Coordinates of C-alpha atoms in Angstrom, one line a residue:
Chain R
X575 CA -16.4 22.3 -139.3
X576 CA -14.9 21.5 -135.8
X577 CA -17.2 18.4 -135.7
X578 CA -15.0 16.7 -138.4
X579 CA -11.9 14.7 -138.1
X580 CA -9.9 13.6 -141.1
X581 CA -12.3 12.2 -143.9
X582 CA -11.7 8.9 -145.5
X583 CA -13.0 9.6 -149.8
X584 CA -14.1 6.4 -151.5
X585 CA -14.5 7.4 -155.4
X586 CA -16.0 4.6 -157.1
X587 CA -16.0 4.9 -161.1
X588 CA -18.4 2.9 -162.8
X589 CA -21.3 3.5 -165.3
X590 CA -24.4 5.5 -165.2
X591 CA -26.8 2.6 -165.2
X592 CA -25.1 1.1 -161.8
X593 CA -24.8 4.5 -160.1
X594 CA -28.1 3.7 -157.5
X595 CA -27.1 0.2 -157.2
X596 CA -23.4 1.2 -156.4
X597 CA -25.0 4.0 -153.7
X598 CA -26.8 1.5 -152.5
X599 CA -23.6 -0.4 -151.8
X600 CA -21.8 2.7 -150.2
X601 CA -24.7 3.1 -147.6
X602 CA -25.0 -0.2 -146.6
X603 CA -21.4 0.3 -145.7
X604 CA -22.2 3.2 -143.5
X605 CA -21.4 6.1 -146.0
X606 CA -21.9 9.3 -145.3
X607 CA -23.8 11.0 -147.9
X608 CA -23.4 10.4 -151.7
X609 CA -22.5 12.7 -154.7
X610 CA -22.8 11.5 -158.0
X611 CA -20.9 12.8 -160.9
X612 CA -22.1 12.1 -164.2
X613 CA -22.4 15.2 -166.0
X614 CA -20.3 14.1 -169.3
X615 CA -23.4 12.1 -169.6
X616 CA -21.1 9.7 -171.7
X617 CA -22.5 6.6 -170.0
X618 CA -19.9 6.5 -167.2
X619 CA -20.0 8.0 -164.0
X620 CA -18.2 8.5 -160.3
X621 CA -19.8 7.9 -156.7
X622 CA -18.3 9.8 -154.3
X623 CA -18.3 9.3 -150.7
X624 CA -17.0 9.8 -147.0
X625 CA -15.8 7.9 -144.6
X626 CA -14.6 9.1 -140.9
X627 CA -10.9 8.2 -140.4
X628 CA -11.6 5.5 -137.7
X629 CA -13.2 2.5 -140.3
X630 CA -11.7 0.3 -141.5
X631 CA -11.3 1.4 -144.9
X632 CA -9.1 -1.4 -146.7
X633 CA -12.2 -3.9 -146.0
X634 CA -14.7 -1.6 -147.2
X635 CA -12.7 -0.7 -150.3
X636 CA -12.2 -4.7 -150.9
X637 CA -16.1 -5.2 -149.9
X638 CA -17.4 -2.6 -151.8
X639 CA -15.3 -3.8 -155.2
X640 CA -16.6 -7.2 -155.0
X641 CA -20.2 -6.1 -154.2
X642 CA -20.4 -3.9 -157.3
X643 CA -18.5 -6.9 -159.4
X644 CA -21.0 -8.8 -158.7
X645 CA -23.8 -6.4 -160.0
X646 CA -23.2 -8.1 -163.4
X647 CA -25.1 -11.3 -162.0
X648 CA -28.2 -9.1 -161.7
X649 CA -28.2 -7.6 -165.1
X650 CA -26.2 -4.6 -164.6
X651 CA -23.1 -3.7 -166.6
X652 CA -20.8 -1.5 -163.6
X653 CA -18.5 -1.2 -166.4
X654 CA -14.6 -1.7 -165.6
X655 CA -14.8 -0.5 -161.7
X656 CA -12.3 1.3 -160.1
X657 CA -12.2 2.4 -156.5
X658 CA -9.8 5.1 -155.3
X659 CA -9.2 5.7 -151.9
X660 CA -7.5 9.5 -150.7
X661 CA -7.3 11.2 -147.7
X662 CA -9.0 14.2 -147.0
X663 CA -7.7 17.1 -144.9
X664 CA -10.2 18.9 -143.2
X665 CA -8.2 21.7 -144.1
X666 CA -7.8 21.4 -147.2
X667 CA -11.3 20.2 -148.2
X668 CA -12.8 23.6 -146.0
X669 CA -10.4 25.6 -148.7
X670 CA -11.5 24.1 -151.6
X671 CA -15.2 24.6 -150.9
X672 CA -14.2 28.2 -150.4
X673 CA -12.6 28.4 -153.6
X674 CA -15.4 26.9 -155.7
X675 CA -18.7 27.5 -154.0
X676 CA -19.6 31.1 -154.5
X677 CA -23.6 32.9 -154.0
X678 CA -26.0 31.1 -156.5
X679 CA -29.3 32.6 -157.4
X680 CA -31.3 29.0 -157.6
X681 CA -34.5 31.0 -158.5
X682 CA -35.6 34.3 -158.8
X683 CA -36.2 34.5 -155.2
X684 CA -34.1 32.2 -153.8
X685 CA -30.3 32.9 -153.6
X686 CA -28.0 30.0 -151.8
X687 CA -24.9 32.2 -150.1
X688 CA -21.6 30.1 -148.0
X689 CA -21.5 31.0 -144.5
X690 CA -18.1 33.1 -145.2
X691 CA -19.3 35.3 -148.6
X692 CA -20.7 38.7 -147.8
X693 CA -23.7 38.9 -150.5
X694 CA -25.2 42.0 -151.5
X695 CA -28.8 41.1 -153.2
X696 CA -29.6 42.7 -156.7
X697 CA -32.8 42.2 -155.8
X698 CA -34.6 44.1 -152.6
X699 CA -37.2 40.8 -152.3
X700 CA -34.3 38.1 -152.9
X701 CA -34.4 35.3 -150.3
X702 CA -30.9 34.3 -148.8
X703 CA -30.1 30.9 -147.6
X704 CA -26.8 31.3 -145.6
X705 CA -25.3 27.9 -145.7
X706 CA -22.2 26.1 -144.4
X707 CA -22.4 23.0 -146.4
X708 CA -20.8 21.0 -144.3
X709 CA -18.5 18.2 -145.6
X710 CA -20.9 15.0 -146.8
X711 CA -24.0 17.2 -147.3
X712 CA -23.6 18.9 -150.6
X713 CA -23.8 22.9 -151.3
X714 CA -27.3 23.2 -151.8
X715 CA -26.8 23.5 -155.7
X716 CA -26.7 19.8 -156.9
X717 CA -29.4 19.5 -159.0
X718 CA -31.6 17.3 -156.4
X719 CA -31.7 20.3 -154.0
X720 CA -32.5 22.8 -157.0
X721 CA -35.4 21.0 -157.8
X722 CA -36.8 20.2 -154.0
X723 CA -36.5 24.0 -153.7
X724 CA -37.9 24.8 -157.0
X725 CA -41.0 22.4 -156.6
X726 CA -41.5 24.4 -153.1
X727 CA -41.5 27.2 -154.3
X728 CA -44.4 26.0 -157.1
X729 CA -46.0 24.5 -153.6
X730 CA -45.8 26.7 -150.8
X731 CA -48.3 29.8 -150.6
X732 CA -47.9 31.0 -147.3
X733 CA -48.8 29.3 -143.9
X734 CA -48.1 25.7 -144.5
X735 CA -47.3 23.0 -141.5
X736 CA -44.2 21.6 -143.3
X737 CA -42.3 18.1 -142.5
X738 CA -38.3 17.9 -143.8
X739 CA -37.7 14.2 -144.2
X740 CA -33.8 13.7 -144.6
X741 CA -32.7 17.5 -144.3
X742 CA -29.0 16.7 -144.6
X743 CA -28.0 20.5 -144.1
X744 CA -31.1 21.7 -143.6
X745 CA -31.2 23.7 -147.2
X746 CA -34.9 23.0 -147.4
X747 CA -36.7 23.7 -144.2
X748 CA -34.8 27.6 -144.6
X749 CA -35.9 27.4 -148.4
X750 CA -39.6 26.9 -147.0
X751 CA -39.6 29.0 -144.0
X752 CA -38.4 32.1 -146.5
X753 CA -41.6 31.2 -148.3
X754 CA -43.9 31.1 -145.7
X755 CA -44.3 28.0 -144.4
X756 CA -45.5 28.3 -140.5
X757 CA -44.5 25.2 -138.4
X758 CA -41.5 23.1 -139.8
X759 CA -40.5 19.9 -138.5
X760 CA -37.0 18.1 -140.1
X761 CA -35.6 15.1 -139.2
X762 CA -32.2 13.0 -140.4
X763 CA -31.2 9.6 -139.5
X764 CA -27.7 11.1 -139.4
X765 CA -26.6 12.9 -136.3
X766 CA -24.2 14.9 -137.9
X767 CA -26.7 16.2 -140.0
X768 CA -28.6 17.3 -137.4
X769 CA -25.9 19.4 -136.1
X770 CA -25.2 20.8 -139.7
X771 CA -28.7 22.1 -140.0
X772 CA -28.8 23.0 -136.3
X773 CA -25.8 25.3 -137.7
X774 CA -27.2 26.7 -140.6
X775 CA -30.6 27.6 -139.2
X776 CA -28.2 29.6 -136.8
X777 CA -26.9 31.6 -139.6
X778 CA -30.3 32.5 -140.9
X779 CA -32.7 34.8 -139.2
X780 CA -36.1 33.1 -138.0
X781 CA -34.9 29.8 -137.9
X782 CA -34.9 29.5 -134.3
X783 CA -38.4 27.8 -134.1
X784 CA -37.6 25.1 -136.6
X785 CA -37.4 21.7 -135.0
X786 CA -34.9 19.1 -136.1
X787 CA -33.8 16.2 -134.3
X788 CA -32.6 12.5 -135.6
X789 CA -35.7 10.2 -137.0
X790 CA -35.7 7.2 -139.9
X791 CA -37.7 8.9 -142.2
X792 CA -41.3 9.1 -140.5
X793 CA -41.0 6.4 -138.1
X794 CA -43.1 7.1 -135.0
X795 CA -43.7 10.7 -135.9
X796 CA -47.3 11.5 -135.3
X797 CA -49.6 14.6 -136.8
X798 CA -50.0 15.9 -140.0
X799 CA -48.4 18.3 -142.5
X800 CA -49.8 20.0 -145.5
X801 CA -46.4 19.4 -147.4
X802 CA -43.9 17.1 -146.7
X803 CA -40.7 17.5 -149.1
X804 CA -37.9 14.7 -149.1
X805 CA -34.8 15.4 -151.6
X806 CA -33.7 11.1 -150.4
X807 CA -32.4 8.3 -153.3
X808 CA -35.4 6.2 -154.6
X809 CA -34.4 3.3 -152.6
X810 CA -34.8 5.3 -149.8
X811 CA -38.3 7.5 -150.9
X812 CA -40.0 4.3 -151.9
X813 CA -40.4 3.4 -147.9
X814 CA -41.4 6.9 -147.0
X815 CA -44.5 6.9 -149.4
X816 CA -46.7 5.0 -147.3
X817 CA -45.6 7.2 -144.5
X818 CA -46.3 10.4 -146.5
X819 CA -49.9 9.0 -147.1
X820 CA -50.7 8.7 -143.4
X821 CA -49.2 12.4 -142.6
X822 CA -50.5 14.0 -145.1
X823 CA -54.4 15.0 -145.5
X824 CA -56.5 14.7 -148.6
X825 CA -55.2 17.6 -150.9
X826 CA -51.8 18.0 -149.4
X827 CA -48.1 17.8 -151.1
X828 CA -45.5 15.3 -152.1
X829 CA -42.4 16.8 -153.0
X830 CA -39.8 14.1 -153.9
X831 CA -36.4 14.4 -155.6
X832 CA -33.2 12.6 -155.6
X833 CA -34.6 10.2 -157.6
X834 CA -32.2 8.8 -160.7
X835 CA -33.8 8.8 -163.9
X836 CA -34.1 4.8 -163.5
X837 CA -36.1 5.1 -160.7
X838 CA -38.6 7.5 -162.2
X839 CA -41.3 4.6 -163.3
X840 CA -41.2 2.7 -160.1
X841 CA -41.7 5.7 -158.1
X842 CA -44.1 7.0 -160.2
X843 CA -46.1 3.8 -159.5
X844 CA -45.7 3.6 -156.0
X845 CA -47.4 7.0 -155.8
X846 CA -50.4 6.4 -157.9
X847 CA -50.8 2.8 -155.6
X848 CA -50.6 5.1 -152.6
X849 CA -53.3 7.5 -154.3
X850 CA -51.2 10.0 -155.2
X851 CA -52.0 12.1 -157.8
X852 CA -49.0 13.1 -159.9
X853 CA -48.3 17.4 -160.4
X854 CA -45.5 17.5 -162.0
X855 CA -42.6 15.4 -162.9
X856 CA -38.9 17.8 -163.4
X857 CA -36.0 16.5 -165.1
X858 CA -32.4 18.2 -164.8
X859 CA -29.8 15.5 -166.1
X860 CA -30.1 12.6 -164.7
X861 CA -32.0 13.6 -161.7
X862 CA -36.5 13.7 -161.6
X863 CA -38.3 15.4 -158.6
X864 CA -42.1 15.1 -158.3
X865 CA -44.6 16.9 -157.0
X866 CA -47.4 15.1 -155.8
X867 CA -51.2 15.2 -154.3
X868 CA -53.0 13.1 -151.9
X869 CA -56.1 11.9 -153.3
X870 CA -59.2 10.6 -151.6
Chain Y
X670 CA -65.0 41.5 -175.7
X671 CA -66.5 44.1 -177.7
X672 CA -63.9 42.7 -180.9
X673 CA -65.4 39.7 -180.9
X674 CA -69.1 38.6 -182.6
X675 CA -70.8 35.0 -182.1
X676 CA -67.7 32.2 -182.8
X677 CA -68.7 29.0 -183.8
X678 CA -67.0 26.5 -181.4
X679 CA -65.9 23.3 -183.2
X680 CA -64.8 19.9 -180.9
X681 CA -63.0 17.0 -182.4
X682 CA -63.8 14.3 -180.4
X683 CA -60.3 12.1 -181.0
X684 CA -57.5 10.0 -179.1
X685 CA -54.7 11.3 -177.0
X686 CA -52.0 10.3 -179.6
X687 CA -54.1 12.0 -182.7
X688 CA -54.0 15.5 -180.7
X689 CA -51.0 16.9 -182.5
X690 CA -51.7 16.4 -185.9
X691 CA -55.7 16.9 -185.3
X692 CA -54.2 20.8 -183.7
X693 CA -52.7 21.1 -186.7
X694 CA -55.3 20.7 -189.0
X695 CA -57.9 22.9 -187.8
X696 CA -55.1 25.5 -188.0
X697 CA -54.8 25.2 -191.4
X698 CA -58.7 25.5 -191.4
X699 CA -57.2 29.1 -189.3
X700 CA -58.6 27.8 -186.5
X701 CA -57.9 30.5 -183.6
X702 CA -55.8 28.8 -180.9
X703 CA -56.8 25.3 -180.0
X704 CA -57.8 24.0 -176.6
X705 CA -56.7 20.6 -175.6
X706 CA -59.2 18.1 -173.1
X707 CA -57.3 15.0 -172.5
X708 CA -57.5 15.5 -168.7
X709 CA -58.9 12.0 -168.3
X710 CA -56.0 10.6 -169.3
X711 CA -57.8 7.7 -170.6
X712 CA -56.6 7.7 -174.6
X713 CA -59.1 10.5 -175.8
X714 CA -59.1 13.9 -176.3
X715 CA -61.7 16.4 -177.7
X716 CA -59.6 19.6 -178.9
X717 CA -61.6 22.7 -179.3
X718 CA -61.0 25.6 -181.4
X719 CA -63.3 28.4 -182.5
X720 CA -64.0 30.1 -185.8
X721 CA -65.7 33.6 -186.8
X722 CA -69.1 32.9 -187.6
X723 CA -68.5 34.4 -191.6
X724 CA -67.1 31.2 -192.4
X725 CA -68.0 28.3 -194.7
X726 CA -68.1 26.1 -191.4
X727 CA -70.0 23.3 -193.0
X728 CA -66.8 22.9 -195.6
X729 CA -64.4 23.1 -192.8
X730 CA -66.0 20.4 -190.8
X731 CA -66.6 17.9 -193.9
X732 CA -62.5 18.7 -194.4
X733 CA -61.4 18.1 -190.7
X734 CA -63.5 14.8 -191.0
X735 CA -61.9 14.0 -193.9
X736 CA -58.3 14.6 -192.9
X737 CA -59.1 13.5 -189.3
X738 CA -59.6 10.1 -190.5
X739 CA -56.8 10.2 -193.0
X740 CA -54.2 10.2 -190.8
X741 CA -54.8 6.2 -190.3
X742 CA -52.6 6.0 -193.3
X743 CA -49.5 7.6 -191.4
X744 CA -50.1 5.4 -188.6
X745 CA -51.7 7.3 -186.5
X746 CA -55.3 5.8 -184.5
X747 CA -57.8 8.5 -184.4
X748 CA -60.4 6.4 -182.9
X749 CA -64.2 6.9 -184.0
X750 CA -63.8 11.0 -184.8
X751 CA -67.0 12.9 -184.0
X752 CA -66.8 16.7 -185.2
X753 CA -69.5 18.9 -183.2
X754 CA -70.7 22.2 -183.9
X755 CA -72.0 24.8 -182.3
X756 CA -73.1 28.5 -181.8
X757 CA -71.8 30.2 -178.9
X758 CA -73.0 33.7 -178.1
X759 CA -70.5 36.1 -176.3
X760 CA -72.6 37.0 -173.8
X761 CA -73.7 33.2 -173.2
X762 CA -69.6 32.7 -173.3
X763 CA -68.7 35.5 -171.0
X764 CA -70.9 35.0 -168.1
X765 CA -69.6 31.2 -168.5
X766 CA -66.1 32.4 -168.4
X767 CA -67.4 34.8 -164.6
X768 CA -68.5 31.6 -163.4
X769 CA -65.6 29.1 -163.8
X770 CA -62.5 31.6 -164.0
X771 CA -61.4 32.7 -160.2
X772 CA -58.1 34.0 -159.0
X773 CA -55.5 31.5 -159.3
X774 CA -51.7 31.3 -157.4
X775 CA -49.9 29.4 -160.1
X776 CA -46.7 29.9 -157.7
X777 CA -45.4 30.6 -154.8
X778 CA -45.2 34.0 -156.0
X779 CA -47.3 34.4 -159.7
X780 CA -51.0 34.8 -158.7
X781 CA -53.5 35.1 -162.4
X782 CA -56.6 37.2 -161.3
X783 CA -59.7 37.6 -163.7
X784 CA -60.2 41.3 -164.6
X785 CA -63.7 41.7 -163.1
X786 CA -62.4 39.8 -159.5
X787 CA -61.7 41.9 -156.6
X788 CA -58.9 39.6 -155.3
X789 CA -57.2 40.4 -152.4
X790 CA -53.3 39.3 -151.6
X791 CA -52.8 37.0 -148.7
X792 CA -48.8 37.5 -148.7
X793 CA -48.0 41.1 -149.1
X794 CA -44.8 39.8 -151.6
X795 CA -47.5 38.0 -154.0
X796 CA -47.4 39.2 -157.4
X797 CA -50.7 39.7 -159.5
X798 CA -51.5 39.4 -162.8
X799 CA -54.7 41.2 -163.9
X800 CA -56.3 39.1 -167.1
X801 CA -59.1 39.3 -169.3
X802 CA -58.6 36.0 -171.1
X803 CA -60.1 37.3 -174.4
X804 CA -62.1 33.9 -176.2
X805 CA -59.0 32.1 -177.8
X806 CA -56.4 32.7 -175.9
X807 CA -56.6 30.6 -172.7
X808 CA -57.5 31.5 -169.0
X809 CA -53.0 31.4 -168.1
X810 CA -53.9 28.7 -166.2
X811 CA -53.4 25.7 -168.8
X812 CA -50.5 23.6 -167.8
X813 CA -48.2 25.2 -170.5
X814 CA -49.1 28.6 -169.6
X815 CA -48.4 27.9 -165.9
X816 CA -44.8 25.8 -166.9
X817 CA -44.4 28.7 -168.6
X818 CA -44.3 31.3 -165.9
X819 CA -42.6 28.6 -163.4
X820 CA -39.9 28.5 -165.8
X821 CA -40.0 31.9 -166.0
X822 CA -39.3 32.2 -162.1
X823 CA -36.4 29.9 -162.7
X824 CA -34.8 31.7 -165.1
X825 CA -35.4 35.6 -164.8
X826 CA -33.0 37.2 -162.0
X827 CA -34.0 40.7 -162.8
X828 CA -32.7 43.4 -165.7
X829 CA -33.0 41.2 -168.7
X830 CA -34.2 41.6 -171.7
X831 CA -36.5 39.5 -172.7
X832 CA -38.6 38.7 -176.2
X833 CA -42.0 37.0 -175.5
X834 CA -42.8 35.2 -179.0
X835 CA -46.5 34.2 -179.5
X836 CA -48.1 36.4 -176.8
X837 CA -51.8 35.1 -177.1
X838 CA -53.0 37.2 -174.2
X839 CA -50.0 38.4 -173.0
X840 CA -49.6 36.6 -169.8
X841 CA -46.1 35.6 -169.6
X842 CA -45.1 39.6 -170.8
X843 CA -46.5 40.5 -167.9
X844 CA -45.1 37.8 -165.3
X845 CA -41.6 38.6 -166.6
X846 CA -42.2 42.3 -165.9
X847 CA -43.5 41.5 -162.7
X848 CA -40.1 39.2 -162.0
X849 CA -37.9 41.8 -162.7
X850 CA -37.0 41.5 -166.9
X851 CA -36.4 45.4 -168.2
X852 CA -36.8 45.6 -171.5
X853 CA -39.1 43.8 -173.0
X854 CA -40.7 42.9 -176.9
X855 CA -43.7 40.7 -177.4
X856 CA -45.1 39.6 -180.9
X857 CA -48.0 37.2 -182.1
X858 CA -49.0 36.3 -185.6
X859 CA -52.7 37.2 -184.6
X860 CA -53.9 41.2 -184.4
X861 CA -56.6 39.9 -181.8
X862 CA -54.3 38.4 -179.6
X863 CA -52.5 41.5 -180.1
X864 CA -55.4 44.0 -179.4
X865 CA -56.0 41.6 -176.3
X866 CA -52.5 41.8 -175.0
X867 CA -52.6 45.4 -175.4
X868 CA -56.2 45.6 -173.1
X869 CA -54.2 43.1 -170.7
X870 CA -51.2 45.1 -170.7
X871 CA -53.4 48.3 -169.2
X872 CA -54.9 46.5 -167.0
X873 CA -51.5 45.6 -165.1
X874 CA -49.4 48.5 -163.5
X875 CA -46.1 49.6 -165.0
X876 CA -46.6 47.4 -168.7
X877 CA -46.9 50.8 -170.3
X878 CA -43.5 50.3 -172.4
X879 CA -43.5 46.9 -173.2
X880 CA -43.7 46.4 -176.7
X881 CA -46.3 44.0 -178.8
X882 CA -46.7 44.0 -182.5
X883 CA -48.4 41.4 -185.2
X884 CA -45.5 39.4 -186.5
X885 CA -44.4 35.6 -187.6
X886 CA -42.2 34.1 -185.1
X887 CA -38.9 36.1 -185.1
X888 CA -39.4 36.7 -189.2
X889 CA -37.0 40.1 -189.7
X890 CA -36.9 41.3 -186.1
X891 CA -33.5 42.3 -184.9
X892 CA -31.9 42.5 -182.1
X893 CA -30.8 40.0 -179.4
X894 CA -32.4 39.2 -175.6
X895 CA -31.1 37.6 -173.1
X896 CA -34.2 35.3 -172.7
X897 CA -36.8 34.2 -175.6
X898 CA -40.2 32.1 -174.2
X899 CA -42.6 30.9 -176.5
X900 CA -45.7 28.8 -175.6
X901 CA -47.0 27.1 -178.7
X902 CA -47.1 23.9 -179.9
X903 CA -44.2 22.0 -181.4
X904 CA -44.8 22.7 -185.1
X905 CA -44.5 26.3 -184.2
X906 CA -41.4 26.2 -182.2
X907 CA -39.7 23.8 -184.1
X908 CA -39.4 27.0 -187.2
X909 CA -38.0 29.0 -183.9
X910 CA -35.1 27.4 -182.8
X911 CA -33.0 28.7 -185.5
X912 CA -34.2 31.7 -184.7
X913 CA -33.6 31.6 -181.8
X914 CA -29.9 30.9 -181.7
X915 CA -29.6 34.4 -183.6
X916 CA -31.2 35.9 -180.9
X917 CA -30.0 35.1 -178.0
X918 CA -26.0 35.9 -176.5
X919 CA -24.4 32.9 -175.9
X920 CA -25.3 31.7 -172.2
X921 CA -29.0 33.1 -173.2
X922 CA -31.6 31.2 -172.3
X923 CA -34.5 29.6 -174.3
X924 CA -38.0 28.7 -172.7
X925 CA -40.3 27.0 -174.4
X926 CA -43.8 25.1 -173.4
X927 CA -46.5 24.1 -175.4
X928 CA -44.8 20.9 -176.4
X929 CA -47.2 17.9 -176.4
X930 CA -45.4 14.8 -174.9
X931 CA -44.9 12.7 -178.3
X932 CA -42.9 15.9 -179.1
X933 CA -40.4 16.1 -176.9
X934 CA -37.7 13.8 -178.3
X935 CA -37.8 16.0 -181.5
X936 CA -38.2 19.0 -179.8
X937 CA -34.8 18.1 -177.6
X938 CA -32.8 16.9 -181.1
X939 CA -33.3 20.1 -182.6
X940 CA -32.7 22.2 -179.8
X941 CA -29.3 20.0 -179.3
X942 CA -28.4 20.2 -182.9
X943 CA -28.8 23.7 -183.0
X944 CA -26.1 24.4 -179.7
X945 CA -28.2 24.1 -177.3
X946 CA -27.6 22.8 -173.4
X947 CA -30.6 21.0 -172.2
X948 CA -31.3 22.7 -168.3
X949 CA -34.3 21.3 -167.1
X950 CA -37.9 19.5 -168.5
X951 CA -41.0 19.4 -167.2
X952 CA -43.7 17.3 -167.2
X953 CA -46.9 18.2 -166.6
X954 CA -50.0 15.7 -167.5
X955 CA -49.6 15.4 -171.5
X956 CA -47.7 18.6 -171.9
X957 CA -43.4 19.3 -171.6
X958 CA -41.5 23.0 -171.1
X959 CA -37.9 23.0 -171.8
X960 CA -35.6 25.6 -170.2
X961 CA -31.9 25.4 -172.5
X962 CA -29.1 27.7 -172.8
X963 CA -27.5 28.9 -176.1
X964 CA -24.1 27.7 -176.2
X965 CA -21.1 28.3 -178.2

């Protein structure tokens, strides 16, 4: 954790419908990483994000209430917004995540352990992800990252070239190299990402020949993979698709999640333009993943 | 095969949206299981179903005609119905089944493998499932079936006890063996599905003590498991759910595919208004698995 300084949280409560246009708003503001919390599923919802200690955080907090005021002129209802501001000790966030995130068996194989729990596998043939989740980059058990690891674990037989396109911690490229994929690639447009996931494929055995640097999605990236898995917001997967189509070869695998229920259709569409052929579709809550072919 | 003689195959050539309610009158004709084409995704369907040849078949295609194109009065479009016919010889049947039916991964880690196919593992942690598909009961490779086992994967940790209602051949028994679930009880209202999970049961390693038996749904079993799948269509399952809540601990979970996509909705009501948490859907082409958790 010695890479952070104090974080900065913006909490912005609002409704379910404006939660990727909100987002939207936080990342154009330079937010790092967004967590969504919705499960009352009552219609309302919180976006939750960080920012480093250095910004300046009274004009963002102004910016980003008039922004999502303004949503209303576009059809949206953001409900009555409210944005709260609190300062976040790194030591005090480190001990909370040690208080609440504990070992979770996401699949039958796949088991997501913190850095700092000593696991013991029921199972001989359990896979264990040792993560540290690092502060904006989620625990590997939101329900975006269940389903990216799921969907490659429906995918992924044993030998694949694999491409990690926003790896955030890096939870994914370790999820595929327990299950066989060969040659991994991951990129993030986030350097402190990249150091995250540089971390974690420290703490877990046969990592070492993963690649990860900083990339925008696929820009300038040449070759091909068989699967190529982004867990990324719609807005941010709808870009990538065309970019999946040229990386990918006939018969290989789109595995997409992160998208918000909302954005199901128009990703779904975008897909089948770019000849994909749609797998499967997974809902958990308000989240969808696909799994997707190339076609001709 | 020796149980069965020459079937008569019947196809009801229909639309996509007819499909339910055309499945559900050849079963009251006691169809034995029904096979859905709408893989063109274009509107129609043809669902097959087969019949023992001692039957009055002429009467039960003049009747399927008949109620076929009734059901324009509840507002459903059947289209132009065509109702065909015809012998099929086992042997003629088999050989077809030898020719089109070859070892299939269905995950990561679930890999369905004909009985007569010498197949050989490429990743020494695959699992195999040895099947003899038996005429009505499906190959284990129809979307359900293979929703079923993924959900199966997502849901078994190893040591439960699980209740496998509606076996047909027997497929998902064995997959949850293979994942780790101890104790296990399977049922179907059909003694050749029955006699054909019991052939497919031998031919698997260590199935020995899993238990099948003829029976309606849950009807007067007792007992509780910590998972119940079923894989049958919505009419079926709907009759279930109560069931289901008294036979499952609370936290239990409840997998169910089969579930044609017009369905759902009423599928999800139920399972909600019978204390039921919603996990995760999935989608694939014209077909929806549920994974929910018993509550309170």
């Amino acid at each position: 954790m010695e890479k952070f300084m104090n974080l900065i949280e913006i909490k912005v409560k609002t409704t379910q419908e404006a939660v990727p246009a909100v987002s939207n708003i936080l990342m154009e503001q330079n937010a790092q990483g967004i967590q969504i919390d919705d499960a009352k599923n009552d219609g309302n919802a919180t976006v939750i994000t960080y920012f480093p200690d250095d910004v300046d955080i009274k004009k963002i907090k102004k910016d980003v209430e008039t922004q999502t005021k303004k949503l209303i002129d576009f059809g949206l209802n953001p409900g009555n917004v409210e944005v709260v501001i609190s300062d976040i000790e790194e030591k005090s966030w480190a001990h909370n995540w040690e208080d609440y995130y504990h070992a979770e068996r996401i699949t039958r194989y796949l088991t997501i352990v913190p850095a700092w729990e000593d696991y013991q596998s029921k199972e001989s043939d359990q896979l264990i992800i040792k993560l540290d989740p690092g502060m904006a980059f989620g625990t590997g058990t939101h329900p975006t990252t269940k389903m990216a690891m799921q969907a490659l674990e429906m995918t992924l037989r044993g030998g694949e070239k694999l491409f990690d396109v926003g790896t955030g911690s890096g939870v994914l490229s370790i999820a595929a190299r327990k299950l066989g994929a060969n040659q991994i690639e991951a990129w993030d447009n986030d350097p402190i990402a990249v150091e995250a996931t540089k971390k974690n494929f420290a703490l877990n055995p046969g990592m070492n020949n993963i690649k990860v640097s900083v990339n925008s999605l696929l820009d300038g990236i040449n070759g091909k993979a068989d699967v190529i898995v982004a867990n990324m917001l719609a807005d941010v997967l709808l870009p990538l698709i065309p970019q999946a189509v040229e990386h990918l070869d006939k018969g290989g695998k789109f595995i997409t999640a992160g998208i918000y229920a909302d954005k199901l259709e128009i990703m779904l569409k975008n897909l089948k333009e770019n000849g994909f052929k749609i797998n499967q579709v997974t809902e958990v809550d308000n989240w969808r993943s696909i799994i997707a072919t190339k076609g001709e």
